mmCIF file of C-alpha atoms in Angstrom:
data_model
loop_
_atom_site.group_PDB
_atom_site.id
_atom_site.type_symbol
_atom_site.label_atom_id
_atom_site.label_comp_id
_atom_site.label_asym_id
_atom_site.label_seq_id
_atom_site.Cartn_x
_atom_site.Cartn_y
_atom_site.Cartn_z
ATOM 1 C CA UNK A 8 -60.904 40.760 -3.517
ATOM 2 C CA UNK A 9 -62.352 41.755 -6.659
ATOM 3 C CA UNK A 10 -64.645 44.645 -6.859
ATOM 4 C CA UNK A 11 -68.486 44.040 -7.583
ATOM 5 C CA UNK A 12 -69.595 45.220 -11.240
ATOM 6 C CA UNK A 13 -72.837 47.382 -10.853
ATOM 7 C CA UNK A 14 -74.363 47.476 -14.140
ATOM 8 C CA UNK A 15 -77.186 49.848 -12.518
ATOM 9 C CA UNK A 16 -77.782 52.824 -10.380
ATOM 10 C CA UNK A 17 -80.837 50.961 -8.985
ATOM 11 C CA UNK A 18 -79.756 49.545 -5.229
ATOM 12 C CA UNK A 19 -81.785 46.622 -6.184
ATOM 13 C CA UNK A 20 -79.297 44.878 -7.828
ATOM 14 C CA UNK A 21 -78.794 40.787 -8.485
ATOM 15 C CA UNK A 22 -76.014 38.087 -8.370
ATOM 16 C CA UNK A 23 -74.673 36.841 -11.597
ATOM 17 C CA UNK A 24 -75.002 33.172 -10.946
ATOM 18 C CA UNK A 25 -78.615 33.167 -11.644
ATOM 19 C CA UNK A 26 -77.590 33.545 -15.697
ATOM 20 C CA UNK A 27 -76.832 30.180 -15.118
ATOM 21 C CA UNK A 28 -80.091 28.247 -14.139
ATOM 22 C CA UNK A 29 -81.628 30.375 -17.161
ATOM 23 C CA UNK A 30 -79.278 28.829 -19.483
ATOM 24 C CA UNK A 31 -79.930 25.203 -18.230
ATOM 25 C CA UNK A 32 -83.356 25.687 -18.867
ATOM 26 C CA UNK A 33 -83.129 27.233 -22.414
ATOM 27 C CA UNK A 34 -80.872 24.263 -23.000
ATOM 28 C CA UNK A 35 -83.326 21.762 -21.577
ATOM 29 C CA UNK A 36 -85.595 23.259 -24.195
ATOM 30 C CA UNK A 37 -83.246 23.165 -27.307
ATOM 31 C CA UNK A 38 -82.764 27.150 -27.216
ATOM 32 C CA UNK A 39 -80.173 29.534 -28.298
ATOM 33 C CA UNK A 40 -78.200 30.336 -25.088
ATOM 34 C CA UNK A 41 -76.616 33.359 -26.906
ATOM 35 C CA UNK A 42 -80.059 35.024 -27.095
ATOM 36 C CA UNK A 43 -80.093 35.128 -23.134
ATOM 37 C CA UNK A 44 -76.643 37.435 -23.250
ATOM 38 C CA UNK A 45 -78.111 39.577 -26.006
ATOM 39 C CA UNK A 46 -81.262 39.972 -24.701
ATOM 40 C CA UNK A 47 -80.045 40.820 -20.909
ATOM 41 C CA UNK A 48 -77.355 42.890 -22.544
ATOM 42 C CA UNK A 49 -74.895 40.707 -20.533
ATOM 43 C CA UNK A 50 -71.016 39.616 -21.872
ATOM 44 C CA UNK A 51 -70.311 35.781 -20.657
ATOM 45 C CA UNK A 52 -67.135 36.408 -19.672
ATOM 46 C CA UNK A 53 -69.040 38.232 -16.554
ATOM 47 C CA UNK A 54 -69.856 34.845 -15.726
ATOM 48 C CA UNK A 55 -66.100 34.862 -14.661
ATOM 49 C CA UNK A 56 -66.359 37.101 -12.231
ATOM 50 C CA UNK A 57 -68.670 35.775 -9.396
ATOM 51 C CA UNK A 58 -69.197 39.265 -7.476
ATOM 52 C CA UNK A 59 -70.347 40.810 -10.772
ATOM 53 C CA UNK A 60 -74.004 41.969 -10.274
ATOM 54 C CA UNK A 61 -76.980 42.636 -12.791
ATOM 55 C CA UNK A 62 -79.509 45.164 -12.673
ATOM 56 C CA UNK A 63 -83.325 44.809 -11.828
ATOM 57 C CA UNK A 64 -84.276 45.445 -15.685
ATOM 58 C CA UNK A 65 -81.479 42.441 -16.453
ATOM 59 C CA UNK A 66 -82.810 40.688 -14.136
ATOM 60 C CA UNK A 67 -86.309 40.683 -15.579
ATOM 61 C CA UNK A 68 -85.568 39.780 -18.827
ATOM 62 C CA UNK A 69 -83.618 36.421 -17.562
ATOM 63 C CA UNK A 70 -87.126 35.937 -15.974
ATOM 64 C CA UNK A 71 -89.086 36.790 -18.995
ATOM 65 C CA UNK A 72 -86.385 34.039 -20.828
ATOM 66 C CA UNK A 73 -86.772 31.721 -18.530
ATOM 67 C CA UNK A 74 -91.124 31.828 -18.537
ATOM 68 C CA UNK A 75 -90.687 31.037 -22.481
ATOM 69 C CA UNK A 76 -88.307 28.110 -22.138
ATOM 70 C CA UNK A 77 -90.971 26.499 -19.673
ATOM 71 C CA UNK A 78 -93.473 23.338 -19.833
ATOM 72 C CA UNK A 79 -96.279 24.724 -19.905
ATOM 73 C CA UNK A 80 -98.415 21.250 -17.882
ATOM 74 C CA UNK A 81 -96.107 22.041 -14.891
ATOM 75 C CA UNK A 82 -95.756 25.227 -12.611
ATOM 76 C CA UNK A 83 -92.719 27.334 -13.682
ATOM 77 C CA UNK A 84 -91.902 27.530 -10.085
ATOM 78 C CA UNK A 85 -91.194 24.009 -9.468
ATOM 79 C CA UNK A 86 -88.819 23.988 -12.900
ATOM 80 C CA UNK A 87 -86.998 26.593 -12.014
ATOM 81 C CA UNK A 88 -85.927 25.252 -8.621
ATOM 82 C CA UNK A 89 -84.777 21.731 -9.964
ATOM 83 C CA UNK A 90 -82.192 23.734 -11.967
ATOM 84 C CA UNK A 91 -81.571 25.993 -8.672
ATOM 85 C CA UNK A 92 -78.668 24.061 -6.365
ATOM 86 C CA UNK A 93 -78.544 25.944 -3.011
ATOM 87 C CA UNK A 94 -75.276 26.425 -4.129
ATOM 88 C CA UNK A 95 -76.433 29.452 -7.021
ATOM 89 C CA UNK A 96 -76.855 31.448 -4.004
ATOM 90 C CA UNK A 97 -73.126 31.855 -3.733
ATOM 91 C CA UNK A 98 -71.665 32.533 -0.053
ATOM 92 C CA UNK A 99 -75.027 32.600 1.120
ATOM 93 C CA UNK A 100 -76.239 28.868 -0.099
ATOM 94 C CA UNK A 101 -72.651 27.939 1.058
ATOM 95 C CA UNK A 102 -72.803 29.420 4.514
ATOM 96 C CA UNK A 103 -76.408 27.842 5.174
ATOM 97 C CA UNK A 104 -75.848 24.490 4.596
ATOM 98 C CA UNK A 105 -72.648 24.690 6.422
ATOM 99 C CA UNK A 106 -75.023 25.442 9.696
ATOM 100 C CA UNK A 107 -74.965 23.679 12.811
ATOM 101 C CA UNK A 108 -78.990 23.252 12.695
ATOM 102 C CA UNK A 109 -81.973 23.871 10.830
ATOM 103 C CA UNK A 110 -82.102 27.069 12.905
ATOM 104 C CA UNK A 111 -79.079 28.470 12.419
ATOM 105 C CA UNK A 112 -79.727 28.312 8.934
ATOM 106 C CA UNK A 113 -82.766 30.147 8.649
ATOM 107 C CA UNK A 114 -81.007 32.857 11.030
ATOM 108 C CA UNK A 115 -78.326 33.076 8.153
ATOM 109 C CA UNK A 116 -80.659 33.297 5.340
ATOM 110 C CA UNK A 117 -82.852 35.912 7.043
ATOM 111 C CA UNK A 118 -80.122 38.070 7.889
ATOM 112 C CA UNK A 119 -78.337 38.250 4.583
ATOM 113 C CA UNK A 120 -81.141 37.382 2.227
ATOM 114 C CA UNK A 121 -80.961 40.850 1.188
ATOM 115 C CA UNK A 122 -77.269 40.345 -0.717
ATOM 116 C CA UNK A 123 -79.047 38.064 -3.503
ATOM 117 C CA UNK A 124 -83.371 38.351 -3.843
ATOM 118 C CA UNK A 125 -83.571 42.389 -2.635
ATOM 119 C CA UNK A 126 -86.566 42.152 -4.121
ATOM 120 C CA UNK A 127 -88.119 39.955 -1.591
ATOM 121 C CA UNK A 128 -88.405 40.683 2.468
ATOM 122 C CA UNK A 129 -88.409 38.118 4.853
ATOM 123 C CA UNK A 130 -89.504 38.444 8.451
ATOM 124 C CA UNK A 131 -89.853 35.916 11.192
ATOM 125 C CA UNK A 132 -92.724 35.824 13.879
ATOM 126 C CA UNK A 133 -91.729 33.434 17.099
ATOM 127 C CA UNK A 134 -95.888 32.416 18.181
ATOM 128 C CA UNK A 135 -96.009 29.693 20.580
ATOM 129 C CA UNK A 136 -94.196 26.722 19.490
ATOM 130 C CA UNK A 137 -94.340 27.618 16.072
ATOM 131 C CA UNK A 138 -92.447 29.547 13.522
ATOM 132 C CA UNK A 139 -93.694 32.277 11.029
ATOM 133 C CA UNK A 140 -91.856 33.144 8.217
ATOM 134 C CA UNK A 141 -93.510 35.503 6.022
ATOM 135 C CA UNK A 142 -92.675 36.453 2.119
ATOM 136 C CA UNK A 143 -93.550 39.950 0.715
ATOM 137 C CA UNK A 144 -92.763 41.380 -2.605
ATOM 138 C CA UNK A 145 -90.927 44.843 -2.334
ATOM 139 C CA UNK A 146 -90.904 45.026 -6.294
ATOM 140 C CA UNK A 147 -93.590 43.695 -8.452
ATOM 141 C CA UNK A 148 -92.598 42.086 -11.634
ATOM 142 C CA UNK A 149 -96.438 41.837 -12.427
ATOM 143 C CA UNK A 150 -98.210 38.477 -12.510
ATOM 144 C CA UNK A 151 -96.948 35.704 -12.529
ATOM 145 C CA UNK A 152 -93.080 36.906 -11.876
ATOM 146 C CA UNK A 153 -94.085 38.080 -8.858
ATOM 147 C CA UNK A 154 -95.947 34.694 -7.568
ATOM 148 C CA UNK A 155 -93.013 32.387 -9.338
ATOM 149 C CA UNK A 156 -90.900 34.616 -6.902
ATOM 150 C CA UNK A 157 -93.090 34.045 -4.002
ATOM 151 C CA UNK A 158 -93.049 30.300 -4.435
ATOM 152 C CA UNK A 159 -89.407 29.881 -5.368
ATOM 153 C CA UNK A 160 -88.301 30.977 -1.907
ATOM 154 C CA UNK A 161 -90.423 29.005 0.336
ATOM 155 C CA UNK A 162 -88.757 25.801 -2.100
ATOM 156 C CA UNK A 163 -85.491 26.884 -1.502
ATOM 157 C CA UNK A 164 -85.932 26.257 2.206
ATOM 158 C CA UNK A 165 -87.354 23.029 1.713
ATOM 159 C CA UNK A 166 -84.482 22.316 -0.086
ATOM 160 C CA UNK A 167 -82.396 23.143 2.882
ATOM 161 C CA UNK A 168 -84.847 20.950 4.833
ATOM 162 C CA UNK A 169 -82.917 18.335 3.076
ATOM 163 C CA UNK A 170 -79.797 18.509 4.655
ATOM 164 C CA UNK A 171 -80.768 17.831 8.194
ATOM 165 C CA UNK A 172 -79.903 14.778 9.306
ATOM 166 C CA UNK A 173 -82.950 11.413 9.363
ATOM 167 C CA UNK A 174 -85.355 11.170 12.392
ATOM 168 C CA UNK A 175 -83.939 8.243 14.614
ATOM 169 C CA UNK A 176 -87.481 6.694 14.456
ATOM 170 C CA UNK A 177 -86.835 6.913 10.706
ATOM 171 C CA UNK A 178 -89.584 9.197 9.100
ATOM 172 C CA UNK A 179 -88.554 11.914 6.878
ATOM 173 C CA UNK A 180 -87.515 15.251 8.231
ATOM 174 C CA UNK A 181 -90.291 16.993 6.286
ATOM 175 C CA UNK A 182 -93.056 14.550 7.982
ATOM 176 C CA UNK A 183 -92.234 15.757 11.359
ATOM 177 C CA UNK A 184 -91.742 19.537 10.613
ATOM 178 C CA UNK A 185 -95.120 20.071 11.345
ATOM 179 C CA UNK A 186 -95.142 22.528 8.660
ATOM 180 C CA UNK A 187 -97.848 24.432 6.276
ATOM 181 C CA UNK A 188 -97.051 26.894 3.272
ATOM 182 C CA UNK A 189 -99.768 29.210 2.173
ATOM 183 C CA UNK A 190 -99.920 31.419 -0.900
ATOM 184 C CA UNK A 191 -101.718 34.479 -1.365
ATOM 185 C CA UNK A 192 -102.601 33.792 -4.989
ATOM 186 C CA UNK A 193 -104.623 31.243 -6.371
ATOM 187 C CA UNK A 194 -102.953 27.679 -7.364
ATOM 188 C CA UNK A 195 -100.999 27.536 -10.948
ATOM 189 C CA UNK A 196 -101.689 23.857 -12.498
ATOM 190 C CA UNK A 197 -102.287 20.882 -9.926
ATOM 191 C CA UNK A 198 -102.026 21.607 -6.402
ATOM 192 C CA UNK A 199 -100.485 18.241 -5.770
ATOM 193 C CA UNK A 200 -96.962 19.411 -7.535
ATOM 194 C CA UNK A 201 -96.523 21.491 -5.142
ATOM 195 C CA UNK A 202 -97.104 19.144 -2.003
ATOM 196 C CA UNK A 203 -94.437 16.327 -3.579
ATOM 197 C CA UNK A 204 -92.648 19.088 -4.056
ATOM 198 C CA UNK A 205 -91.777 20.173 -0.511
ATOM 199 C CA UNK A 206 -93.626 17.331 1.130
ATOM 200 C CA UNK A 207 -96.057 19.538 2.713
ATOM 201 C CA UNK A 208 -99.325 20.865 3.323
ATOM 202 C CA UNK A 209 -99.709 23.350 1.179
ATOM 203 C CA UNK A 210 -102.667 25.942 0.721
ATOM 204 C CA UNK A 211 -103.247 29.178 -1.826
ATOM 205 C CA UNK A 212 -105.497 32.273 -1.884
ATOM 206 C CA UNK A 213 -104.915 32.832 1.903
ATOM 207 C CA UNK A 214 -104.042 36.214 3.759
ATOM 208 C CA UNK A 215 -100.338 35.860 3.745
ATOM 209 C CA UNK A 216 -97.431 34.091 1.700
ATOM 210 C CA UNK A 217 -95.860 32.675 4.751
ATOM 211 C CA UNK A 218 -94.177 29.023 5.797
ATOM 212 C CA UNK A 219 -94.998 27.538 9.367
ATOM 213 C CA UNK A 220 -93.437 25.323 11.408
ATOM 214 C CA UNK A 221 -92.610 23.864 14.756
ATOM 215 C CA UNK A 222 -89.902 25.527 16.544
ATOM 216 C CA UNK A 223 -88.715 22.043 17.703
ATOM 217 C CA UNK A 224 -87.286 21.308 14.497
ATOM 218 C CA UNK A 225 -84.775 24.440 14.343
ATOM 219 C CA UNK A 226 -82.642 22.125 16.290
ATOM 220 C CA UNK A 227 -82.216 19.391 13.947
ATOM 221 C CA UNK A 228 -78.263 19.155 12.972
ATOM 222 C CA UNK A 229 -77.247 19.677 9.190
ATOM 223 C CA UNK A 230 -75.534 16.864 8.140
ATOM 224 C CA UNK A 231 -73.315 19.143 5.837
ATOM 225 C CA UNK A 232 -72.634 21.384 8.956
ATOM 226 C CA UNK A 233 -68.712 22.786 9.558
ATOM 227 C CA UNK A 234 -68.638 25.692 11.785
ATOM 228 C CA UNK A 235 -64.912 26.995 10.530
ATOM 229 C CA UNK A 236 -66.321 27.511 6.738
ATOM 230 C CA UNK A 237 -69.440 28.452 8.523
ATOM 231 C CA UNK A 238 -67.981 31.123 10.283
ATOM 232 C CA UNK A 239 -65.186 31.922 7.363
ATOM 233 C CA UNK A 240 -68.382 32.847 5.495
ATOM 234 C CA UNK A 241 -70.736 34.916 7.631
ATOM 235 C CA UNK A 242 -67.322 37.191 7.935
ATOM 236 C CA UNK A 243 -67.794 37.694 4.268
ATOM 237 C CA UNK A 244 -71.140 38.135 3.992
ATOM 238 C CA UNK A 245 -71.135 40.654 6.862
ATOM 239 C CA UNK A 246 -68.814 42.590 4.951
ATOM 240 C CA UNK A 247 -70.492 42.681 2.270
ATOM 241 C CA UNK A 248 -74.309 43.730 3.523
ATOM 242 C CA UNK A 249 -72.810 46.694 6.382
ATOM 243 C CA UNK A 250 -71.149 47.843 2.638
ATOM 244 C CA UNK A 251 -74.504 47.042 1.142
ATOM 245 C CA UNK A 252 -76.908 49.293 3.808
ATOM 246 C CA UNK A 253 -74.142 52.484 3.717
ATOM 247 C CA UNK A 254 -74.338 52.840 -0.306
ATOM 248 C CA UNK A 255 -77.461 54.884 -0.154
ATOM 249 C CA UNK A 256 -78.871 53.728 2.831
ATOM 250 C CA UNK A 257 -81.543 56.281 3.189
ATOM 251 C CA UNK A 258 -82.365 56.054 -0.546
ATOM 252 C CA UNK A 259 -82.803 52.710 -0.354
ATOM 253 C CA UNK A 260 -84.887 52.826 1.864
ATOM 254 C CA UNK A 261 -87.409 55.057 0.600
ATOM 255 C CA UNK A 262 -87.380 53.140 -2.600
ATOM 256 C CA UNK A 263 -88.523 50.123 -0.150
ATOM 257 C CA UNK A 264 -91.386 52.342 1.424
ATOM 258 C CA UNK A 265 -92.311 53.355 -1.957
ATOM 259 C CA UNK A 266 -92.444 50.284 -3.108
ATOM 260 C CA UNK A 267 -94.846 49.007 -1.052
ATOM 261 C CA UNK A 268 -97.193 51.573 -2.206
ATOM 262 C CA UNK A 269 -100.352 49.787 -3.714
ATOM 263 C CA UNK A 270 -99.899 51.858 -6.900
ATOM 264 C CA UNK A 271 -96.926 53.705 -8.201
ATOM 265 C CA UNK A 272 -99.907 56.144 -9.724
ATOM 266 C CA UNK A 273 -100.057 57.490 -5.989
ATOM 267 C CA UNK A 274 -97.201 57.293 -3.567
ATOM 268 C CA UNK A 275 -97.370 58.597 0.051
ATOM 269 C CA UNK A 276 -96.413 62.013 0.411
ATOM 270 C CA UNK A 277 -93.365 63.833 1.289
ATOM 271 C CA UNK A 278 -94.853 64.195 4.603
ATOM 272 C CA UNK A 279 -96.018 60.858 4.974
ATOM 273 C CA UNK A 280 -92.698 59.336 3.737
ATOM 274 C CA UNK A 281 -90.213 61.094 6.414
ATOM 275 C CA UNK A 282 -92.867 60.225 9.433
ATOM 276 C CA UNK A 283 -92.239 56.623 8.361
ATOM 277 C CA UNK A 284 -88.717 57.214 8.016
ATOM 278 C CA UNK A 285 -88.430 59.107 11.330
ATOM 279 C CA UNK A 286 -87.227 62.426 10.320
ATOM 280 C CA UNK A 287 -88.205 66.300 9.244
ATOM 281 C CA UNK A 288 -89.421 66.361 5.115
ATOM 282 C CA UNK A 289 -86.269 68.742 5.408
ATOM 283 C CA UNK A 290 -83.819 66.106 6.830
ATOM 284 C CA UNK A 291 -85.057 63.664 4.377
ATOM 285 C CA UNK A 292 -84.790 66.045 1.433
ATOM 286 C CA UNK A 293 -80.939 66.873 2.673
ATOM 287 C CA UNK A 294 -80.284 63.446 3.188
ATOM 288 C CA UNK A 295 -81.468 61.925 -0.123
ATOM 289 C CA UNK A 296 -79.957 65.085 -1.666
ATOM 290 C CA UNK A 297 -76.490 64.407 -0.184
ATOM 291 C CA UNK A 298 -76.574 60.864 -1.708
ATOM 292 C CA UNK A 299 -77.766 62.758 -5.306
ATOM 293 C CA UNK A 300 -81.304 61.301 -4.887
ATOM 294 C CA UNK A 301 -84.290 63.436 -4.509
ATOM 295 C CA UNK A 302 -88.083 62.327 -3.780
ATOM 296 C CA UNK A 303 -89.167 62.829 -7.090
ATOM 297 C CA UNK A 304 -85.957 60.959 -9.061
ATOM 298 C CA UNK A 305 -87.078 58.143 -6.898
ATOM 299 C CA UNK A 306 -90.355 58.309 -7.626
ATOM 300 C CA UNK A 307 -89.957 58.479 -11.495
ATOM 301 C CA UNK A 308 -87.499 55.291 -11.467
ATOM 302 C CA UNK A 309 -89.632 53.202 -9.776
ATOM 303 C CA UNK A 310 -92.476 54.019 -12.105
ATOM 304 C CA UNK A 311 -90.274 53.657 -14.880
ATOM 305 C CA UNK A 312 -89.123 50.316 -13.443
ATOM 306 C CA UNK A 313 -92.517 49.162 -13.462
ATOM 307 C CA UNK A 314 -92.956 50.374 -17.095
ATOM 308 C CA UNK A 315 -89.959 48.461 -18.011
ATOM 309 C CA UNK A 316 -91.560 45.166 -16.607
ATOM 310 C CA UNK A 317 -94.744 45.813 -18.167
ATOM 311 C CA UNK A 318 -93.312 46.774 -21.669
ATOM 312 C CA UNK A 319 -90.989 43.301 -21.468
ATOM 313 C CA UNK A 320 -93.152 40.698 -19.964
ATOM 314 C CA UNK A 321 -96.835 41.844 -21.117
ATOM 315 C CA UNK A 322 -98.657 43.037 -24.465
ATOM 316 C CA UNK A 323 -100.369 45.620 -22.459
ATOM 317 C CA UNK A 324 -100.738 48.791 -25.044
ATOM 318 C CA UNK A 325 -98.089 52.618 -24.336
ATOM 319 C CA UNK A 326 -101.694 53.872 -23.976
ATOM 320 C CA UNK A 327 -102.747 51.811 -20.707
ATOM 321 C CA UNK A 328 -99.019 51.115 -19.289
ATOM 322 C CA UNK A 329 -98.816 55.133 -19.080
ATOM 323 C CA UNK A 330 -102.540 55.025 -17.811
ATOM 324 C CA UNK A 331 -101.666 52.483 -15.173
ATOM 325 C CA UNK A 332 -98.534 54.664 -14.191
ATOM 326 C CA UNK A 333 -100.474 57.689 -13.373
ATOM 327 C CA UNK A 334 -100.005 59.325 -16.697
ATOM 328 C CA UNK A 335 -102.772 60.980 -18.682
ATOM 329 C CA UNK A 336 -100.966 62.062 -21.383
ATOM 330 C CA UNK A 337 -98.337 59.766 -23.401
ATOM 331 C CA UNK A 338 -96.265 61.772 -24.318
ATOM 332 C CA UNK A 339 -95.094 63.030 -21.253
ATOM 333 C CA UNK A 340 -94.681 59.049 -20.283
ATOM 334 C CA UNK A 341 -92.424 58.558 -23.336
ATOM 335 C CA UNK A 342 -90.362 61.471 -22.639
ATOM 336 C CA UNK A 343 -89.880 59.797 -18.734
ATOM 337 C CA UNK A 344 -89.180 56.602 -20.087
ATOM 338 C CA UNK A 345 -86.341 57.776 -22.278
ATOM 339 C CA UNK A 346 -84.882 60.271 -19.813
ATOM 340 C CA UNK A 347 -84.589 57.087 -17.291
ATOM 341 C CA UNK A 348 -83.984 54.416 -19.565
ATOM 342 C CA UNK A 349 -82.642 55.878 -22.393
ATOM 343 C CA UNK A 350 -84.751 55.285 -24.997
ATOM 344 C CA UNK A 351 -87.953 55.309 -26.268
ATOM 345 C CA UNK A 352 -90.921 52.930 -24.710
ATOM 346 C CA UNK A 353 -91.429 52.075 -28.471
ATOM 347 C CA UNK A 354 -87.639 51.153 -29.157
ATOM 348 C CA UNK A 355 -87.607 48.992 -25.855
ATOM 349 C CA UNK A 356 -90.642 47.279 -27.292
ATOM 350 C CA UNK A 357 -89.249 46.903 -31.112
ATOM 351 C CA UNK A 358 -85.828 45.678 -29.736
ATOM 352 C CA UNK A 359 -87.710 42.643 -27.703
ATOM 353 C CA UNK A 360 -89.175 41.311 -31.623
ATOM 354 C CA UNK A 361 -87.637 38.735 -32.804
#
């Protein structure tokens, strides 16, 4: 098996095959697909190589392509997913819809989600006879990346809903799932998209981004269900997630806690951090250390992450990005920025013009 290509010492890192729905949008639009590749700072013959991976920054900027090349009259949300085959999930997408039921599907996804959106948690809440699957951001893009995001998962799984097999009585699957979505942020365009969308009752500016449905349903057989490449697969994917959570495990996971902070201007502290992680500040510090991480390399990154997100996808002014990062004094953001990135705030900015 071929080696995966990390293009970045982030752990938050992205599969490949997402290049392509960007390109069949820009090409929907009558754009130049080589922009994408110089833009993302990509080669297509990576394209080749499906265990190749791109960075969060790379990442970003496909997203930042893909807003530009949208129609503007529908959500971006709903275009992106009709150029999104369960199958650009790679082993995962395969393995799901190779499921015995609805259920074992979701089981799949939740357990391995985390090998292609590790920007996104999901977590499932059994409550009576119903099913809560809830959808939280672990690294903000900044509005509306991070909503898109939001409402791009919950459509993937009523994609999957798709592949069950038809009610006896006849009614479609999605009319007996007994199922609501809600949104934490307020509705994009007509509320109604979304609804023929996933054939669902759908509702936005509520308390959680979560999907509910009956637990009856998680028995429904897949109709594209074969247990020998369904089991052929999870080997794989096992494999490749235990390799996933030893390459910096503890690191990881403080960039996680961190980045559920509410701003990256004031993260826990050292203290706070290792009573959430279940250790001594002193066992964290060696650990972290012996993976060549320390608290406060972690804690730059992510705010220069976040910089990097800001500088691509808004017009926000150095002044108020630094501001908003906890920085009173610009210069001393700059000199971040280029010590993590490796250049300039104002080169990344000047590169992006056309």
């Amino acid at each position: 098996m071929r080696s995966s290509i990390i293009r970045s010492s982030s752990p938050f890192t992205f599969p490949i095959q997402y290049v392509e729905m960007v390109e069949a949008l820009v090409r929907l639009r009558g754009g130049d697909v080589q922009q994408i590749y110089v833009r993302a700072q990509l080669e297509q013959h990576e394209l080749d190589n499906p265990e190749t991976r791109i960075s969060l920054s790379q990442f970003a900027e496909l997203m930042q392509i893909a807003k530009e090349h949208m129609n503007s009259a529908e959500p971006a949300s709903i275009q992106m997913l009709r150029h999104m085959p369960v199958t650009i999930h790679g082993m995962l997408g395969m393995a799901s819809i190779s499921a015995d039921t609805l259920g074992d599907a979701l089981d799949i996804t939740l357990r391995y989600f985390s090998l292609i959106l590790p920007c996104i948690e999901l977590t499932r809440e059994n409550r009576g006879n119903k099913v809560f699957i809830y959808v939280r951001n672990l690294v903000s893009f900044g509005s509306p990346f991070d909503e898109t995001m939001i409402e791009i998962v919950i459509g993937n799984f009523f994609k999957m809903v798709s592949f069950s097999e038809t009610p006896a009585n006849g009614k479609e699957i999605s009319e007996i799932l007994g199922s609501e979505v809600h949104f934490r942020h307020a509705c994009f365009g007509d509320a109604a998209v979304y609804q023929r969308f996933c054939n669902t009752s759908i509702k936005f500016s509520c308390l959680d981004n979560q999907m509910i449905f009956a637990r009856e349903v998680l028995s429904r057989p897949l109709v594209t269900r074969n247990r020998s490449t369904r089991m052929a697969l999870e080997t794989m994917l096992e494999t490749k997630l235990q390799l996933m959570q030893k390459h910096d495990e503890v690191a990881v996971r403080v960039r996680r806690l961190l980045s559920g902070s509410a701003a990256l201007s004031h993260f826990p502290d050292p203290q706070q951090i290792a009573d959430a992680m279940a250790m001594s500040t002193r066992t964290l510090s060696r650990r972290l250390s012996e993976e060549g991480h320390s608290l406060s390399k972690l804690m730059e990154e992510l705010r220069m992450e976040r910089a990097e997100m800001l500088l691509i996808g808004t017009q926000l002014s150095l002044f108020n990005i630094a501001k908003q990062l906890g920085y009173s004094d610009l210069s001393a953001f700059s000199r971040a920025f280029k010590r993590v990135k490796k250049q300039s705030p104002s080169e990344l900015r000047a590169s992006l013009k056309p």
